Amino acid sequence: MTAPRPTTPRKVLGRLSLPERTYVADALRTETVGGVLLLAAAVAALLWANIPALGDSYGSVAHFHLGPASLGLDLSLAHWAADGLLAIFFFVAGIELKRELVAGDLRDPKAAALPVVAALCGMAVPALVYTVTSVTGGGSLAGWAVPTATDIAFALAVLAVIGTSLPSALRAFLLTLAVVDDLFAILIIAVFFTADLNFAALGGAVVGLAVFWLLLRKGVRGWYVYVPLALVIWALMYNSGVHATVAGVAMGLMLRCHREEGESHSPGEHIEHLVRPLSAGLVVPLFALFSAGVSVSGGALADVFRSPETLGVVLGLVVGKALGIFGGTWLTARFTRASLSDDLAWADVFAVASLAGIGFTVSLLIGELAFAGDETMTNEVKAAVLLGSLIAATLATVLLKIRNAKYRRLWEDEERDEDLDGIPDVYEEHDPAYHLRLAARYEAKAAEHRRIAQEKAAARHELAEVPGGAGEDHDGPA
């Protein structure tokens, strides 16, 4: 009878593979820049809406209508931002999810369990916190989904402000968590916030998606084919009563994200590389500009804690998100017999879970859908989202700063490249060629130091041999 093969215990939030690390670094770089622009747009919207001389103009611009009424698309600018531009945001989210499923962490069921369970718990617990708070206070349950979403761009902008030393495993966890979160958020929007269905328009959208998929499978190329078709699909989806952003996710999921022989990038990766800057740098900031303009007077902020609906949103984002994600991660590790990476502590997981309480973009969108027709409550919920996200960001900043020295050491270890080949040393420790390159560098340094030492020794020897001068002729008695 042969002995069982030893198994290596699986690590939670362990070191990423080199290709995954490179992809995550590129994605986070773009999202971080977009997050800074998002913050700037949100601040601009708040100033625009709250400066007395400008407040009326904000409403006038946001509610300015344009578009062909005959096609059912005579929409306000705010509506175009929420239903039109955000479809691009969710298109990128769909590509990200597809890539994770076929080439990233989610392709392995064991590895996928962690972000999926964490994301599910990170949505269920905030919804439960909102429900309990609202029921206790006699409020409406309509906003239960508002605190369930995480805004990755906003969260990464906070990371960019407080420091860039967070280990790549934690950053990747946050990014993957947000991708899964986006998927469930769009499912919530599609299932719970769909108006009366127009089956003719919905059927047309489905046919359009089928044509989109068929063209991709046939290898048809050219933006001039896909962009007009995407616009038609989006318009039909909008008129069907299903939220138009669903079209974006559907098209993103259809792109091929695995590489075939001879390809340096898959079509999905190539398109994501082109569209992500547009999404992060223009789409999301414009949505924030037309959605974040709410009153933030002292009285309005105090009212957030008096209304059960708005209090439920704040507590859902600050308390529910942190407890849900942390609890889901701990339960996954506990019941899969995995252990946390040796370099990290559970306090680090809780800090990142707190950061996920920043629920800006999608939370604002769901708030508009949940309380459609009630402008007063919509604005109050938006204020609650802003306040809850701010509190979550502040809490996460404090928690991450406490461990910042540890993160910096981990980051330096991850980035060290002593052989100067462009690949971090931690990925080459078992490669003989790496050690040969390193030995050659050390030998070159040793030879240089020997040369310098010999030159210094020779200089000292020359000084020691200098004659004593005339004193040799007068060594007799005076």
Short mmCIF file of C-alpha atoms in Angstrom, two decimals:
data_model
loop_
_atom_site.label_atom_id
_atom_site.label_comp_id
_atom_site.label_asym_id
_atom_site.label_seq_id
_atom_site.Cartn_x
_atom_site.Cartn_y
_atom_site.Cartn_z
CA MET A 1 0.00 0.00 0.00
CA THR A 2 1.50 3.30 -1.08
CA ALA A 3 1.61 6.20 1.33
CA PRO A 4 -0.63 9.15 0.51
CA ARG A 5 1.07 11.99 -1.30
CA PRO A 6 1.80 14.94 0.98
CA THR A 7 -0.29 17.98 0.25
CA THR A 8 0.74 21.57 0.72
CA PRO A 9 -1.78 23.51 2.82
CA ARG A 10 -3.52 26.14 0.72
CA LYS A 11 -2.79 29.70 1.73
CA VAL A 12 -5.45 32.42 1.86
CA LEU A 13 -4.20 35.65 0.25
CA GLY A 14 -0.87 34.08 -0.68
CA ARG A 15 1.56 35.44 -3.27
CA LEU A 16 0.14 35.90 -6.77
CA SER A 17 1.57 34.22 -9.83
CA LEU A 18 3.76 36.52 -11.93
CA PRO A 19 1.25 36.89 -14.85
CA GLU A 20 -1.59 37.57 -12.40
CA ARG A 21 0.56 40.09 -10.53
CA THR A 22 1.35 41.93 -13.76
CA TYR A 23 -2.31 42.03 -14.79
CA VAL A 24 -3.43 43.24 -11.36
CA ALA A 25 -0.75 45.94 -11.30
CA ASP A 26 -1.84 47.28 -14.71
CA ALA A 27 -5.53 47.19 -13.80
CA LEU A 28 -5.02 48.87 -10.45
CA ARG A 29 -2.87 51.58 -11.98
CA THR A 30 -5.70 52.62 -14.31
CA GLU A 31 -8.38 52.27 -11.63
CA THR A 32 -6.33 54.35 -9.18
CA VAL A 33 -6.03 57.23 -11.64
CA GLY A 34 -9.75 56.91 -12.37
CA GLY A 35 -10.48 56.91 -8.65
CA VAL A 36 -8.64 60.19 -8.18
CA LEU A 37 -10.70 61.69 -11.03
CA LEU A 38 -13.82 60.22 -9.40
CA LEU A 39 -12.99 61.94 -6.12
CA ALA A 40 -12.39 65.21 -7.96
CA ALA A 41 -15.73 64.89 -9.80
CA ALA A 42 -17.60 64.12 -6.57
CA VAL A 43 -16.08 67.14 -4.83
CA ALA A 44 -16.90 69.33 -7.85
CA ALA A 45 -20.52 68.09 -7.79
CA LEU A 46 -20.87 68.82 -4.08
CA LEU A 47 -19.44 72.32 -4.48
CA TRP A 48 -21.57 73.00 -7.56
CA ALA A 49 -24.75 71.90 -5.83
CA ASN A 50 -24.08 73.62 -2.48
CA ILE A 51 -22.70 77.01 -3.49
CA PRO A 52 -25.82 79.25 -3.41
CA ALA A 53 -24.95 81.11 -6.61
CA LEU A 54 -24.48 77.86 -8.55
CA GLY A 55 -26.97 75.44 -6.98
CA ASP A 56 -29.83 76.16 -9.40
CA SER A 57 -27.59 75.75 -12.44
CA TYR A 58 -26.56 72.26 -11.25
CA GLY A 59 -30.15 71.07 -11.30
CA SER A 60 -30.80 72.73 -14.64
CA VAL A 61 -27.81 71.06 -16.30
CA ALA A 62 -28.45 67.63 -14.72
CA HIS A 63 -32.08 67.65 -15.86
CA PHE A 64 -31.42 69.03 -19.35
CA HIS A 65 -33.00 66.61 -21.84
CA LEU A 66 -31.62 65.49 -25.18
CA GLY A 67 -31.96 62.46 -27.45
CA PRO A 68 -34.46 61.14 -30.00
CA ALA A 69 -37.90 60.94 -28.36
CA SER A 70 -39.17 58.72 -31.19
CA LEU A 71 -36.78 56.00 -30.00
CA GLY A 72 -37.70 56.45 -26.36
CA LEU A 73 -34.33 58.06 -25.66
CA ASP A 74 -35.25 61.65 -24.74
CA LEU A 75 -33.27 61.51 -21.49
CA SER A 76 -31.77 63.99 -19.06
CA LEU A 77 -28.00 64.29 -18.82
CA ALA A 78 -28.12 62.61 -15.40
CA HIS A 79 -30.16 59.79 -16.93
CA TRP A 80 -27.72 59.41 -19.82
CA ALA A 81 -24.86 59.17 -17.31
CA ALA A 82 -26.62 56.50 -15.23
CA ASP A 83 -28.10 54.38 -18.03
CA GLY A 84 -25.78 55.14 -20.91
CA LEU A 85 -22.27 55.80 -19.67
CA LEU A 86 -22.43 53.24 -16.88
CA ALA A 87 -23.12 50.56 -19.50
CA ILE A 88 -19.47 51.06 -20.51
CA PHE A 89 -18.41 50.69 -16.88
CA PHE A 90 -20.31 47.39 -16.60
CA PHE A 91 -18.97 46.29 -20.00
CA VAL A 92 -15.45 46.49 -18.52
CA ALA A 93 -16.71 44.70 -15.39
CA GLY A 94 -18.06 41.91 -17.62
CA ILE A 95 -14.68 41.51 -19.34
CA GLU A 96 -12.92 41.46 -15.96
CA LEU A 97 -15.26 38.77 -14.70
CA LYS A 98 -14.82 36.68 -17.86
CA ARG A 99 -11.05 36.93 -17.59
CA GLU A 100 -11.13 35.92 -13.92
CA LEU A 101 -13.29 32.91 -14.83
CA VAL A 102 -11.05 31.63 -17.62
CA ALA A 103 -7.54 32.88 -16.78
CA GLY A 104 -7.59 34.38 -13.28
CA ASP A 105 -8.22 33.26 -9.72
CA LEU A 106 -11.85 32.29 -10.34
CA ARG A 107 -10.94 29.51 -12.80
CA ASP A 108 -9.94 27.32 -9.84
CA PRO A 109 -13.05 26.45 -7.79
CA LYS A 110 -11.01 26.23 -4.58
CA ALA A 111 -9.43 29.64 -5.13
CA ALA A 112 -12.72 31.11 -6.37
CA ALA A 113 -14.52 30.12 -3.18
CA LEU A 114 -12.80 32.86 -1.19
CA PRO A 115 -13.77 35.99 -3.19
CA VAL A 116 -17.21 34.58 -4.10
CA VAL A 117 -18.16 33.74 -0.50
CA ALA A 118 -16.61 36.98 0.77
CA ALA A 119 -18.53 39.01 -1.84
CA LEU A 120 -21.82 37.22 -1.11
CA CYS A 121 -21.44 37.74 2.64
CA GLY A 122 -20.31 41.31 1.95
CA MET A 123 -23.63 41.93 0.20
CA ALA A 124 -25.96 39.85 2.39
CA VAL A 125 -24.85 41.30 5.73
CA PRO A 126 -25.21 45.00 4.69
CA ALA A 127 -28.68 44.20 3.28
CA LEU A 128 -29.55 42.52 6.59
CA VAL A 129 -28.21 45.47 8.60
CA TYR A 130 -30.27 47.89 6.49
CA THR A 131 -33.39 45.74 6.84
CA VAL A 132 -33.10 45.42 10.63
CA THR A 133 -32.39 49.13 11.03
CA SER A 134 -35.24 50.19 8.75
CA VAL A 135 -37.78 47.76 10.25
CA THR A 136 -36.83 48.81 13.79
CA GLY A 137 -37.34 52.46 12.89
CA GLY A 138 -40.49 51.91 10.84
CA GLY A 139 -38.83 52.89 7.55
CA SER A 140 -39.06 51.64 3.98
CA LEU A 141 -37.36 48.42 2.87
CA ALA A 142 -36.96 49.71 -0.69
CA GLY A 143 -33.30 50.64 -0.16
CA TRP A 144 -32.05 47.26 1.10
CA ALA A 145 -29.70 46.89 -1.89
CA VAL A 146 -28.10 50.34 -1.62
CA PRO A 147 -25.27 49.39 0.81
CA THR A 148 -24.44 46.11 -0.94
CA ALA A 149 -22.06 47.50 -3.60
CA THR A 150 -18.32 48.26 -3.44
CA ASP A 151 -16.73 51.02 -5.54
CA ILE A 152 -13.30 49.72 -6.55
CA ALA A 153 -12.14 53.00 -8.16
CA PHE A 154 -12.99 55.03 -5.06
CA ALA A 155 -11.37 52.42 -2.79
CA LEU A 156 -8.17 52.40 -4.84
CA ALA A 157 -8.10 56.20 -4.86
CA VAL A 158 -8.08 56.05 -1.05
CA LEU A 159 -5.20 53.57 -1.21
CA ALA A 160 -3.34 55.93 -3.54
CA VAL A 161 -3.70 58.70 -0.96
CA ILE A 162 -2.72 56.72 2.15
CA GLY A 163 0.16 54.84 0.52
CA THR A 164 1.03 52.33 -2.15
CA SER A 165 2.72 49.75 0.06
CA LEU A 166 -0.23 47.40 0.38
CA PRO A 167 0.89 43.87 -0.63
CA SER A 168 -0.27 42.75 -4.07
CA ALA A 169 -2.25 39.84 -2.60
CA LEU A 170 -4.49 42.20 -0.62
CA ARG A 171 -4.90 44.51 -3.61
CA ALA A 172 -5.80 41.56 -5.84
CA PHE A 173 -8.29 40.35 -3.22
CA LEU A 174 -9.96 43.76 -3.22
CA LEU A 175 -10.05 43.87 -7.04
CA THR A 176 -11.44 40.33 -7.43
CA LEU A 177 -13.94 40.96 -4.65
CA ALA A 178 -15.16 44.08 -6.45
CA VAL A 179 -15.48 42.20 -9.77
CA VAL A 180 -17.71 39.54 -8.16
CA ASP A 181 -19.53 42.29 -6.29
CA ASP A 182 -20.26 44.06 -9.59
CA LEU A 183 -21.73 40.87 -11.04
CA PHE A 184 -24.13 40.39 -8.14
CA ALA A 185 -24.97 44.10 -8.17
CA ILE A 186 -26.02 43.94 -11.82
CA LEU A 187 -28.06 40.81 -11.05
CA ILE A 188 -29.82 42.72 -8.27
CA ILE A 189 -30.51 45.59 -10.64
CA ALA A 190 -31.80 43.24 -13.36
CA VAL A 191 -34.03 41.18 -11.04
CA PHE A 192 -35.31 43.67 -8.48
CA PHE A 193 -35.31 46.98 -10.35
CA THR A 194 -36.82 45.99 -13.68
CA ALA A 195 -39.93 47.93 -14.65
CA ASP A 196 -42.80 46.58 -16.77
CA LEU A 197 -41.23 44.49 -19.50
CA ASN A 198 -41.54 45.34 -23.18
CA PHE A 199 -41.11 41.84 -24.60
CA ALA A 200 -40.67 43.05 -28.18
CA ALA A 201 -37.72 45.29 -27.21
CA LEU A 202 -36.32 42.59 -24.93
CA GLY A 203 -36.54 40.03 -27.74
CA GLY A 204 -34.76 42.45 -30.07
CA ALA A 205 -31.99 42.93 -27.50
CA VAL A 206 -31.58 39.16 -27.15
CA VAL A 207 -31.37 38.78 -30.95
CA GLY A 208 -28.79 41.58 -31.04
CA LEU A 209 -26.73 39.84 -28.37
CA ALA A 210 -26.92 36.60 -30.34
CA VAL A 211 -25.62 38.40 -33.46
CA PHE A 212 -22.87 40.00 -31.35
CA TRP A 213 -21.83 36.56 -30.06
CA LEU A 214 -21.95 34.99 -33.55
CA LEU A 215 -19.77 37.73 -35.06
CA LEU A 216 -17.22 37.23 -32.30
CA ARG A 217 -17.14 33.46 -32.87
CA LYS A 218 -16.71 33.96 -36.62
CA GLY A 219 -13.70 36.19 -35.94
CA VAL A 220 -15.22 39.30 -37.51
CA ARG A 221 -13.09 42.35 -36.68
CA GLY A 222 -13.67 46.08 -36.81
CA TRP A 223 -15.05 48.60 -34.32
CA TYR A 224 -17.34 49.95 -37.06
CA VAL A 225 -19.25 46.63 -36.84
CA TYR A 226 -19.45 46.21 -33.08
CA VAL A 227 -19.96 49.79 -31.85
CA PRO A 228 -23.17 50.42 -33.89
CA LEU A 229 -24.45 46.95 -32.95
CA ALA A 230 -23.68 47.62 -29.28
CA LEU A 231 -25.62 50.90 -29.42
CA VAL A 232 -28.64 49.13 -30.93
CA ILE A 233 -28.50 46.42 -28.25
CA TRP A 234 -28.22 49.04 -25.52
CA ALA A 235 -31.19 51.04 -26.86
CA LEU A 236 -33.37 47.93 -27.13
CA MET A 237 -32.38 46.82 -23.61
CA TYR A 238 -33.21 50.27 -22.25
CA ASN A 239 -36.64 50.27 -23.88
CA SER A 240 -37.32 46.71 -22.68
CA GLY A 241 -37.60 47.83 -19.05
CA VAL A 242 -34.48 45.89 -18.01
CA HIS A 243 -31.77 48.26 -16.82
CA ALA A 244 -29.58 49.12 -19.81
CA THR A 245 -26.32 48.39 -17.99
CA VAL A 246 -27.21 44.67 -18.22
CA ALA A 247 -26.42 44.91 -21.94
CA GLY A 248 -22.89 46.08 -21.11
CA VAL A 249 -22.20 43.13 -18.80
CA ALA A 250 -23.66 40.65 -21.31
CA MET A 251 -21.44 41.88 -24.14
CA GLY A 252 -18.37 41.92 -21.89
CA LEU A 253 -18.96 38.29 -20.88
CA MET A 254 -19.12 37.23 -24.53
CA LEU A 255 -15.59 38.32 -25.40
CA ARG A 256 -12.89 35.66 -25.57
CA CYS A 257 -10.41 36.17 -22.73
CA HIS A 258 -8.14 33.14 -23.12
CA ARG A 259 -5.06 33.37 -25.31
CA GLU A 260 -4.62 31.14 -28.32
CA GLU A 261 -1.32 30.07 -29.81
CA GLY A 262 0.68 33.01 -31.11
CA GLU A 263 -1.35 35.64 -29.20
CA SER A 264 0.30 37.97 -26.72
CA HIS A 265 -3.16 39.19 -25.61
CA SER A 266 -6.64 37.77 -25.99
CA PRO A 267 -9.30 39.92 -27.72
CA GLY A 268 -10.97 40.55 -24.36
CA GLU A 269 -7.72 41.72 -22.77
CA HIS A 270 -6.98 43.95 -25.77
CA ILE A 271 -10.44 45.59 -25.71
CA GLU A 272 -10.34 45.97 -21.93
CA HIS A 273 -6.96 47.70 -22.26
CA LEU A 274 -8.53 50.15 -24.72
CA VAL A 275 -11.83 50.75 -22.93
CA ARG A 276 -10.77 50.71 -19.26
CA PRO A 277 -9.16 54.20 -19.38
CA LEU A 278 -12.38 55.54 -20.95
CA SER A 279 -14.45 53.89 -18.21
CA ALA A 280 -12.24 54.91 -15.28
CA GLY A 281 -11.20 58.31 -16.58
CA LEU A 282 -14.44 59.63 -18.13
CA VAL A 283 -17.50 57.44 -17.60
CA VAL A 284 -17.41 57.03 -13.82
CA PRO A 285 -16.32 60.63 -13.07
CA LEU A 286 -19.14 62.00 -15.26
CA PHE A 287 -21.65 59.76 -13.49
CA ALA A 288 -20.34 61.05 -10.16
CA LEU A 289 -20.62 64.63 -11.38
CA PHE A 290 -24.34 64.23 -12.11
CA SER A 291 -25.14 62.00 -9.13
CA ALA A 292 -23.19 63.32 -6.16
CA GLY A 293 -24.62 66.84 -6.15
CA VAL A 294 -26.67 66.69 -2.94
CA SER A 295 -27.10 69.06 -0.02
CA VAL A 296 -24.49 68.53 2.69
CA SER A 297 -25.54 71.16 5.20
CA GLY A 298 -25.20 70.39 8.88
CA GLY A 299 -28.93 69.78 9.15
CA ALA A 300 -28.96 67.43 6.17
CA LEU A 301 -26.09 65.38 7.58
CA ALA A 302 -27.77 65.20 10.97
CA ASP A 303 -30.96 63.98 9.30
CA VAL A 304 -29.01 61.01 7.94
CA PHE A 305 -28.83 59.60 11.47
CA ARG A 306 -32.49 60.32 12.20
CA SER A 307 -34.09 58.55 9.24
CA PRO A 308 -34.14 54.72 9.45
CA GLU A 309 -33.53 54.39 5.70
CA THR A 310 -30.43 56.59 5.61
CA LEU A 311 -29.11 55.26 8.92
CA GLY A 312 -29.51 51.75 7.51
CA VAL A 313 -27.41 52.73 4.47
CA VAL A 314 -24.61 54.18 6.63
CA LEU A 315 -24.54 51.21 9.01
CA GLY A 316 -24.76 48.79 6.09
CA LEU A 317 -21.70 50.30 4.42
CA VAL A 318 -19.59 50.84 7.54
CA VAL A 319 -20.55 47.87 9.72
CA GLY A 320 -22.23 45.40 7.38
CA LYS A 321 -19.54 45.42 4.68
CA ALA A 322 -16.66 44.99 7.12
CA LEU A 323 -18.31 42.21 9.11
CA GLY A 324 -19.69 40.46 6.04
CA ILE A 325 -16.45 40.31 4.04
CA PHE A 326 -14.29 39.52 7.06
CA GLY A 327 -16.73 36.86 8.24
CA GLY A 328 -17.02 35.31 4.78
CA THR A 329 -13.23 35.17 4.42
CA TRP A 330 -12.76 33.64 7.87
CA LEU A 331 -15.48 31.04 7.29
CA THR A 332 -13.97 30.07 3.94
CA ALA A 333 -10.55 29.62 5.51
CA ARG A 334 -12.04 27.73 8.46
CA PHE A 335 -14.11 25.23 6.52
CA THR A 336 -11.67 24.64 3.64
CA ARG A 337 -8.81 24.06 6.09
CA ALA A 338 -6.82 26.82 4.45
CA SER A 339 -4.54 29.10 6.43
CA LEU A 340 -3.84 32.79 6.10
CA SER A 341 -0.60 33.76 4.38
CA ASP A 342 2.29 33.81 6.86
CA ASP A 343 3.02 37.46 6.04
CA LEU A 344 -0.48 38.72 6.89
CA ALA A 345 -2.77 38.85 9.92
CA TRP A 346 -6.55 38.76 10.16
CA ALA A 347 -6.40 42.44 11.10
CA ASP A 348 -5.24 43.09 7.52
CA VAL A 349 -8.28 41.30 6.12
CA PHE A 350 -10.56 43.37 8.35
CA ALA A 351 -8.88 46.59 7.17
CA VAL A 352 -9.47 45.71 3.51
CA ALA A 353 -13.03 44.64 4.35
CA SER A 354 -13.58 48.07 5.88
CA LEU A 355 -12.24 49.68 2.72
CA ALA A 356 -14.85 47.74 0.73
CA GLY A 357 -17.47 49.78 2.59
CA ILE A 358 -16.85 52.55 0.07
CA GLY A 359 -19.94 52.02 -2.07
CA PHE A 360 -20.04 55.12 -4.21
CA THR A 361 -20.89 54.57 -7.90
CA VAL A 362 -23.19 51.53 -7.90
CA SER A 363 -24.72 52.46 -4.52
CA LEU A 364 -25.72 55.85 -5.91
CA LEU A 365 -27.21 54.12 -8.97
CA ILE A 366 -29.20 51.64 -6.87
CA GLY A 367 -30.34 54.47 -4.60
CA GLU A 368 -31.78 56.29 -7.61
CA LEU A 369 -33.56 53.13 -8.76
CA ALA A 370 -34.83 52.15 -5.30
CA PHE A 371 -36.48 55.48 -4.58
CA ALA A 372 -37.38 56.55 -8.12
CA GLY A 373 -40.10 59.20 -8.01
CA ASP A 374 -39.18 60.36 -4.50
CA GLU A 375 -36.56 63.03 -5.09
CA THR A 376 -36.29 63.99 -1.41
CA MET A 377 -35.56 60.44 -0.27
CA THR A 378 -33.23 59.88 -3.23
CA ASN A 379 -31.12 62.88 -2.21
CA GLU A 380 -31.11 61.78 1.44
CA VAL A 381 -29.96 58.29 0.45
CA LYS A 382 -27.24 59.81 -1.73
CA ALA A 383 -26.06 61.86 1.26
CA ALA A 384 -26.06 58.66 3.32
CA VAL A 385 -23.95 56.88 0.69
CA LEU A 386 -21.45 59.76 0.67
CA LEU A 387 -21.27 59.87 4.46
CA GLY A 388 -21.06 56.09 4.87
CA SER A 389 -18.31 55.87 2.23
CA LEU A 390 -16.39 58.66 3.96
CA ILE A 391 -16.62 56.94 7.37
CA ALA A 392 -15.58 53.60 5.85
CA ALA A 393 -12.62 55.24 4.09
CA THR A 394 -11.52 56.95 7.31
CA LEU A 395 -11.79 53.74 9.35
CA ALA A 396 -9.86 51.75 6.74
CA THR A 397 -7.18 54.46 6.58
CA VAL A 398 -6.61 54.26 10.34
CA LEU A 399 -6.47 50.46 10.31
CA LEU A 400 -4.11 50.30 7.33
CA LYS A 401 -1.82 53.01 8.73
CA ILE A 402 -1.36 50.99 11.92
CA ARG A 403 0.21 48.20 9.86
CA ASN A 404 1.90 50.43 7.29
CA ALA A 405 5.48 49.62 8.40
CA LYS A 406 4.76 45.90 7.97
CA TYR A 407 3.22 46.51 4.54
CA ARG A 408 6.23 48.52 3.44
CA ARG A 409 8.60 45.66 4.28
CA LEU A 410 6.38 43.17 2.41
CA TRP A 411 6.15 45.48 -0.58
CA GLU A 412 9.92 45.98 -0.67
CA ASP A 413 10.42 42.19 -0.57
CA GLU A 414 7.94 41.78 -3.44
CA GLU A 415 9.62 44.48 -5.56
CA ARG A 416 13.29 43.59 -4.96
CA ASP A 417 15.12 42.84 -8.24
CA GLU A 418 18.81 42.44 -7.42
CA ASP A 419 19.71 40.76 -10.71
CA LEU A 420 18.09 43.64 -12.65
CA ASP A 421 16.19 41.43 -15.11
CA GLY A 422 12.84 43.15 -14.60
CA ILE A 423 11.33 40.22 -12.67
CA PRO A 424 11.01 40.42 -8.85
CA ASP A 425 13.44 38.06 -7.12
CA VAL A 426 10.70 36.25 -5.16
CA TYR A 427 9.56 34.66 -8.43
CA GLU A 428 13.07 33.38 -9.31
CA GLU A 429 14.33 31.92 -6.05
CA HIS A 430 14.30 28.38 -7.47
CA ASP A 431 15.77 29.29 -10.87
CA PRO A 432 19.51 28.39 -11.16
CA ALA A 433 19.95 31.06 -13.84
CA TYR A 434 18.84 33.70 -11.34
CA HIS A 435 21.50 32.64 -8.84
CA LEU A 436 24.16 32.61 -11.57
CA ARG A 437 23.22 36.17 -12.57
CA LEU A 438 23.31 37.21 -8.94
CA ALA A 439 26.70 35.54 -8.38
CA ALA A 440 28.10 37.33 -11.45
CA ARG A 441 26.92 40.69 -10.09
CA TYR A 442 28.44 39.97 -6.68
CA GLU A 443 31.71 38.85 -8.25
CA ALA A 444 31.83 42.06 -10.29
CA LYS A 445 31.20 44.11 -7.15
CA ALA A 446 33.86 42.15 -5.23
CA ALA A 447 36.40 42.71 -8.02
CA GLU A 448 35.64 46.43 -7.97
CA HIS A 449 36.07 46.59 -4.18
CA ARG A 450 39.36 44.64 -4.41
CA ARG A 451 40.65 47.10 -7.01
CA ILE A 452 39.72 50.06 -4.79
CA ALA A 453 41.32 48.40 -1.75
CA GLN A 454 44.54 47.73 -3.68
CA GLU A 455 44.71 51.33 -4.87
CA LYS A 456 44.25 52.61 -1.33
CA ALA A 457 46.89 50.20 0.01
CA ALA A 458 49.34 51.30 -2.70
CA ALA A 459 48.71 54.97 -1.84
CA ARG A 460 49.41 54.33 1.85
CA HIS A 461 52.62 52.44 0.98
CA GLU A 462 53.90 55.35 -1.13
CA LEU A 463 53.29 57.79 1.74
CA ALA A 464 55.15 55.52 4.14
CA GLU A 465 58.26 55.46 1.85
CA VAL A 466 58.65 59.26 1.56
CA PRO A 467 62.26 60.24 2.88
CA GLY A 468 62.50 62.16 6.16
CA GLY A 469 64.23 65.10 4.40
CA ALA A 470 67.25 67.10 5.66
CA GLY A 471 66.91 65.79 9.16
CA GLU A 472 69.18 62.84 8.20
CA ASP A 473 72.25 65.19 7.81
CA HIS A 474 71.93 66.74 11.28
CA ASP A 475 71.53 63.74 13.54
CA GLY A 476 74.84 64.46 15.41
CA PRO A 477 75.22 66.52 18.60
CA ALA A 478 74.82 70.26 18.25
#
